[in-house]
Every structure is written in structure tokens, then in C-alpha cells.
Amino acid sequence: MRTPIIAGNWKMHKTAAEAVLLAREIREAVINIDKVETVLCPPFTALGAVEGAIADSNIGLGAQNLYWEEQGAYTGEVSPLMLAGLCDYVIIGHSERRQYFGETDETVNKKIKAALAHDLKPIVCVGENLAQNEAGETNSFVGSQIKGAFAGLSADDASKIVVAYEPIWAIGTGRTAEPEGANEIIATSIRGTLTELYSDELAQKIRVQYGGSVKPSNVESFMAQPDIDGALVGGASLKSDSFVALVKGAL
Ligand code: PGA
């Protein structure tokens, strides 16, 4: 059985002070929920403060990115060594990073390896854009992203990864994928490719989230799908009432 995982990607929102308030409200509301894993991914500048606010709770902490080198002359970057011990998770290859900051399957793969080497669990994002979707290229594109992300990883390392299937056209747009359609893509292009690369056993073990305009009114329809194990949430994670409703919706 795969434990559902609801992760809030706060993107470039919240000062450290605002982040602490939000984290405290969420903590209060989910403290007794143990059947769903809750993860908060604030910006780097709020990680330390949020860590304090969720200390000794069942909430996990995640970063939104990392660089693959441990240290050096890389102005503005944050290394796995700096995140290790602070975070449990790190989002890697979000479509906004691929789109605006030039991330490729190759750099995503390097980041995944760096995270795993420091005991950080990657939440690896994949998903097609609208043109690919309309051209019927979703399955082959998502399959190739999975191959790129998992290249050179042992089965043991691969099993620590959470995959987030996020169709780009559904992110922040209010337009969601049909739950059945998203499930089919996850089953075919994500679990199918993982079966090809490793084994059916491993493909069934890995948790796969859906992401893209998830909100309290639709979370249950996604969670009802057999291959969807949770959600990576942007907009609806920025307020405690909607985020907590998502966690409860995943129960
Ligand atoms: P959204 O973002 O929930 O605002 O669509 C999801 C994401 O980018 O992870």
C-alpha cells in the first residue's frame, strides 16, 4: 500500500514570517492525521523558519530546487549539503524551472543523483505542454522524461523517488486533466516506463502525485484513481483552509 502524499509548493510566495504563520495553522489542523503524508515546500529563505514551526510534527519539509555540486563558486545556488538535515524532500524539474530556467532531463538527472546522495527524497516533476497534448505526444514525451530522470539510478535509489505528473497546461490555469485520463497517463507512461526500466514491483511501489489546479472541490476525484497517490499543489497550498481540506480529501 502506498501512503498518499500531499505536498504544498509555495513557489515564490511568502516571507519567512508569513510562512511560519501558515505552517503553524497547517500543523494545528493535520497534527492527528497519519494516513496522509503532508509536505510543505516553502522558498529557501523560509526553510529554516518553517522547520522550527513544524518541529516534532508529522509534517515533512521540502525545498523547491537544488544545485548538484556540494559547494563552490556558483553564485545564487543552494547545494544538497546545505539542504541535508534541514529538508526531507526536494522538488526537482518543476515545469517552471524547465521553462524559465533552462532545466533539461540531463540537469534534472544530475540533481536527482545529488539529492539522493544526501538523503533528500526527490519529488520529480514531469508533464507535457498543450501542443504536445494536442498532438497526441503525451505518452511518448512523459515516458522520455521518466527515462531521462531515472537514468543510471539503482532500483534502491529509484524507489525513494516521488513522481509528480503535472500537465503544464493545467498548472495555475484552473484547467485540470480528467482524473481518468491522468490516471491512464500515469499507469502507461510513468509506471509502464518504470516497469520497463526496473520491474513491475518497483513501478507499483513508487508514489505518483497529480499536479495542476488541484483544489478541495476536485481532490477526491483524483485520489479515487488507482494510480494517483496524492497531489503536488501550488495555488491551493497558500491558504491553510484549502490546503488542509486537500489533506483531508486524501484520507
Ligand atoms: P497549481 O500548481 O496547483 O497552482 O496549478 C501546481 C504546481 O505547479 O505544482
Coordinates of C-alpha atoms and ligand atoms in Angstrom, one line a residue:
M1 CA 0.0 0.0 0.0
R2 CA 1.3 3.4 -1.0
T3 CA 0.8 6.2 1.6
P4 CA -0.8 9.2 0.0
I5 CA 1.3 12.4 -0.1
I6 CA 0.0 15.9 -0.4
A7 CA 2.8 18.5 -1.0
G8 CA 2.3 22.2 -1.0
N9 CA 4.6 24.0 -3.5
W10 CA 4.6 27.6 -2.2
K11 CA 6.7 28.7 -5.2
M12 CA 7.9 32.3 -4.9
H13 CA 5.3 33.2 -2.2
K14 CA 5.5 34.0 1.5
T15 CA 8.1 35.9 3.5
A16 CA 9.7 33.9 6.3
A17 CA 7.2 35.5 8.8
E18 CA 4.2 34.7 6.6
A19 CA 5.5 31.2 6.1
V20 CA 5.7 30.5 9.8
L21 CA 2.1 31.6 10.3
L22 CA 0.8 29.4 7.5
A23 CA 2.9 26.4 8.7
R24 CA 1.6 26.8 12.3
E25 CA -2.0 26.8 11.1
I26 CA -1.5 23.7 8.9
R27 CA 0.3 22.0 11.8
E28 CA -2.5 22.5 14.1
A29 CA -5.0 21.1 11.7
V30 CA -3.1 18.0 10.5
I31 CA -1.3 17.0 13.7
N32 CA -3.5 13.9 14.2
I33 CA -3.6 12.8 10.5
D34 CA -1.2 9.9 10.0
K35 CA -2.8 8.2 7.0
V36 CA -1.7 11.0 4.6
E37 CA 1.9 12.4 4.4
T38 CA 1.9 16.2 4.4
V39 CA 4.8 18.1 3.0
L40 CA 5.4 21.8 2.9
C41 CA 7.8 23.3 0.3
P42 CA 8.4 27.0 1.1
P43 CA 11.0 29.2 -0.6
F44 CA 14.7 28.7 0.5
T45 CA 14.5 31.9 2.7
A46 CA 11.7 30.4 4.8
L47 CA 13.0 26.8 5.1
G48 CA 14.7 27.3 8.5
A49 CA 11.8 29.2 10.0
V50 CA 9.3 26.6 8.8
E51 CA 11.5 23.8 10.1
G52 CA 11.1 25.3 13.5
A53 CA 7.3 25.7 13.1
I54 CA 6.8 22.1 12.2
A55 CA 9.4 20.6 14.6
D56 CA 8.3 17.3 16.2
S57 CA 5.3 17.0 14.0
N58 CA 4.2 14.6 11.2
I59 CA 4.8 17.3 8.5
G60 CA 7.7 16.9 6.1
L61 CA 9.8 19.8 4.8
G62 CA 10.8 20.2 1.1
A63 CA 12.9 22.6 -0.9
Q64 CA 11.8 23.7 -4.4
N65 CA 15.2 23.2 -6.1
L66 CA 18.9 22.5 -5.5
Y67 CA 22.1 22.5 -7.4
W68 CA 24.1 19.3 -7.9
E69 CA 27.5 20.5 -6.6
E70 CA 28.2 20.4 -2.9
Q71 CA 30.0 23.8 -2.7
G72 CA 31.9 26.2 -4.9
A73 CA 31.7 29.4 -6.9
Y74 CA 28.0 29.0 -8.0
T75 CA 26.5 32.4 -7.1
G76 CA 22.9 32.1 -6.1
E77 CA 22.7 28.3 -6.0
V78 CA 21.9 26.1 -3.0
S79 CA 23.6 22.8 -2.6
P80 CA 22.4 19.4 -1.4
L81 CA 24.8 19.7 1.5
M82 CA 23.0 22.8 2.7
L83 CA 19.6 21.1 2.5
A84 CA 20.6 17.8 4.0
G85 CA 19.5 17.6 7.6
L86 CA 17.1 20.5 7.1
C87 CA 14.7 19.1 4.4
D88 CA 13.2 15.6 3.8
Y89 CA 12.2 16.3 0.2
V90 CA 13.3 18.4 -2.7
I91 CA 11.2 19.2 -5.8
I92 CA 13.2 18.6 -9.0
G93 CA 12.5 19.5 -12.6
H94 CA 9.3 21.5 -12.0
S95 CA 8.0 22.7 -15.4
E96 CA 8.5 26.3 -14.4
R97 CA 12.2 25.5 -13.9
R98 CA 12.4 23.7 -17.2
Q99 CA 10.6 26.5 -18.9
Y100 CA 12.1 29.6 -17.4
F101 CA 15.5 28.4 -16.1
G102 CA 16.6 26.1 -18.8
E103 CA 16.5 22.8 -16.9
T104 CA 16.8 19.7 -19.0
D105 CA 16.4 16.0 -18.5
E106 CA 20.1 15.9 -18.1
T107 CA 20.3 18.5 -15.3
V108 CA 17.2 17.0 -13.7
N109 CA 19.1 13.7 -13.5
K110 CA 22.2 15.3 -12.0
K111 CA 20.0 17.0 -9.4
I112 CA 18.2 13.8 -8.5
K113 CA 21.5 11.9 -8.0
A114 CA 22.9 14.8 -5.8
A115 CA 19.7 14.8 -3.7
L116 CA 19.7 11.0 -3.2
A117 CA 23.4 11.1 -2.3
H118 CA 22.4 13.4 0.6
D119 CA 19.3 11.5 1.7
L120 CA 16.9 14.0 0.3
K121 CA 13.9 12.4 -1.4
P122 CA 13.3 13.9 -4.8
I123 CA 9.8 14.9 -6.0
V124 CA 10.4 14.7 -9.7
C125 CA 8.0 16.6 -12.0
V126 CA 7.1 15.5 -15.5
G127 CA 4.3 16.6 -17.8
E128 CA 3.5 17.6 -21.4
N129 CA 2.6 21.1 -22.7
L130 CA -0.6 21.9 -24.6
A131 CA 0.9 21.5 -28.1
Q132 CA 2.3 18.0 -27.2
N133 CA -1.0 17.1 -25.6
E134 CA -3.0 18.1 -28.6
A135 CA -0.6 16.4 -31.0
G136 CA -1.1 13.1 -29.1
E137 CA 2.5 13.1 -27.9
T138 CA 1.9 12.9 -24.2
N139 CA 2.7 9.3 -23.6
S140 CA 6.0 9.3 -25.5
F141 CA 7.1 12.6 -24.0
V142 CA 6.3 11.8 -20.4
G143 CA 8.0 8.3 -20.9
S144 CA 11.1 10.0 -22.2
Q145 CA 11.2 12.4 -19.3
I146 CA 11.0 9.5 -16.9
K147 CA 13.8 7.7 -18.7
G148 CA 15.9 10.9 -18.5
A149 CA 15.2 11.4 -14.8
F150 CA 15.9 7.9 -13.7
A151 CA 19.0 7.3 -16.0
G152 CA 21.7 5.5 -14.1
L153 CA 19.8 5.1 -10.8
S154 CA 19.8 1.8 -8.9
A155 CA 16.4 0.2 -8.1
D156 CA 17.1 1.1 -4.4
D157 CA 17.6 4.8 -5.3
A158 CA 14.7 4.8 -7.7
S159 CA 12.3 3.5 -5.0
K160 CA 12.9 6.7 -2.9
I161 CA 11.6 9.0 -5.6
V162 CA 8.1 10.5 -5.7
V163 CA 7.0 11.4 -9.2
A164 CA 4.6 14.3 -9.9
Y165 CA 2.6 14.2 -13.1
E166 CA 1.8 17.8 -13.9
P167 CA 0.4 18.6 -17.4
I168 CA 1.8 22.1 -18.0
W169 CA -1.5 23.3 -19.4
A170 CA -3.2 22.5 -16.1
I171 CA -0.7 24.4 -13.8
G172 CA -2.2 27.5 -12.3
T173 CA -4.8 27.7 -15.1
G174 CA -7.8 26.3 -13.3
R175 CA -8.0 23.7 -16.1
T176 CA -7.5 20.2 -14.8
A177 CA -6.8 17.0 -16.6
E178 CA -9.7 14.5 -16.5
P179 CA -8.9 12.2 -13.5
E180 CA -9.3 9.1 -15.6
G181 CA -7.1 10.5 -18.3
A182 CA -4.4 11.5 -15.8
N183 CA -4.6 8.0 -14.3
E184 CA -4.1 6.4 -17.7
I185 CA -1.1 8.5 -18.5
I186 CA 0.4 7.7 -15.1
A187 CA -0.3 4.0 -15.5
T188 CA 1.1 3.9 -19.0
S189 CA 3.9 6.4 -19.3
I190 CA 5.1 6.5 -15.7
R191 CA 4.5 3.1 -14.2
G192 CA 4.8 1.5 -17.6
T193 CA 8.2 3.1 -18.2
L194 CA 9.4 2.2 -14.7
T195 CA 8.4 -1.4 -15.3
E196 CA 10.5 -1.4 -18.5
L197 CA 13.5 0.2 -16.6
Y198 CA 13.2 -1.8 -13.4
S199 CA 10.3 -4.1 -12.6
D200 CA 6.6 -4.1 -12.1
E201 CA 7.2 -4.4 -8.3
L202 CA 9.2 -1.2 -8.3
A203 CA 6.8 0.6 -10.6
Q204 CA 4.0 -0.3 -8.1
K205 CA 6.0 0.9 -5.1
I206 CA 6.7 4.4 -6.4
R207 CA 4.3 7.1 -5.4
V208 CA 2.9 9.3 -8.2
Q209 CA 1.2 12.6 -7.5
Y210 CA -1.1 14.5 -9.8
G211 CA -0.5 18.3 -10.0
G212 CA -2.2 21.1 -11.9
S213 CA -5.1 23.2 -10.4
V214 CA -5.8 20.7 -7.6
K215 CA -8.3 22.2 -5.2
P216 CA -10.7 21.0 -2.4
S217 CA -13.5 20.5 -4.9
N218 CA -11.6 18.1 -7.2
V219 CA -9.0 16.4 -5.0
E220 CA -11.3 13.4 -4.2
S221 CA -11.8 12.7 -7.9
F222 CA -8.1 12.4 -8.4
M223 CA -7.5 10.5 -5.2
A224 CA -10.2 8.0 -6.3
Q225 CA -7.9 6.9 -9.2
P226 CA -5.9 3.7 -8.5
D227 CA -2.6 5.1 -9.8
I228 CA -2.8 8.6 -8.2
D229 CA -1.2 8.7 -4.7
G230 CA -1.5 12.3 -3.9
A231 CA -1.1 15.8 -5.2
L232 CA 1.5 18.5 -5.7
V233 CA -0.3 21.7 -5.1
G234 CA 0.5 25.3 -5.9
G235 CA -2.2 27.9 -5.6
A236 CA -4.5 26.0 -3.2
S237 CA -1.5 25.4 -0.8
L238 CA -1.1 29.1 0.1
K239 CA -4.0 29.2 2.5
S240 CA -4.4 26.9 5.4
D241 CA -8.1 26.1 5.0
S242 CA -7.8 25.0 1.4
F243 CA -4.5 23.1 1.9
V244 CA -5.9 21.3 5.0
A245 CA -9.0 20.4 3.0
L246 CA -6.8 18.8 0.4
V247 CA -5.0 16.7 3.1
K248 CA -8.4 15.6 4.5
G249 CA -9.6 14.9 1.0
A250 CA -6.8 12.4 0.5
L251 CA -7.8 10.4 3.6
Ligands
PGA1 P1 -1.2 24.8 -9.2 O1 0.3 24.4 -9.3 O2 -1.8 23.9 -8.1 O3 -1.3 26.2 -8.8 O4 -1.8 24.5 -10.6 C1 0.8 23.1 -9.3 C2 2.3 23.0 -9.4 O5 2.9 23.8 -10.1 O6 2.9 22.2 -8.7

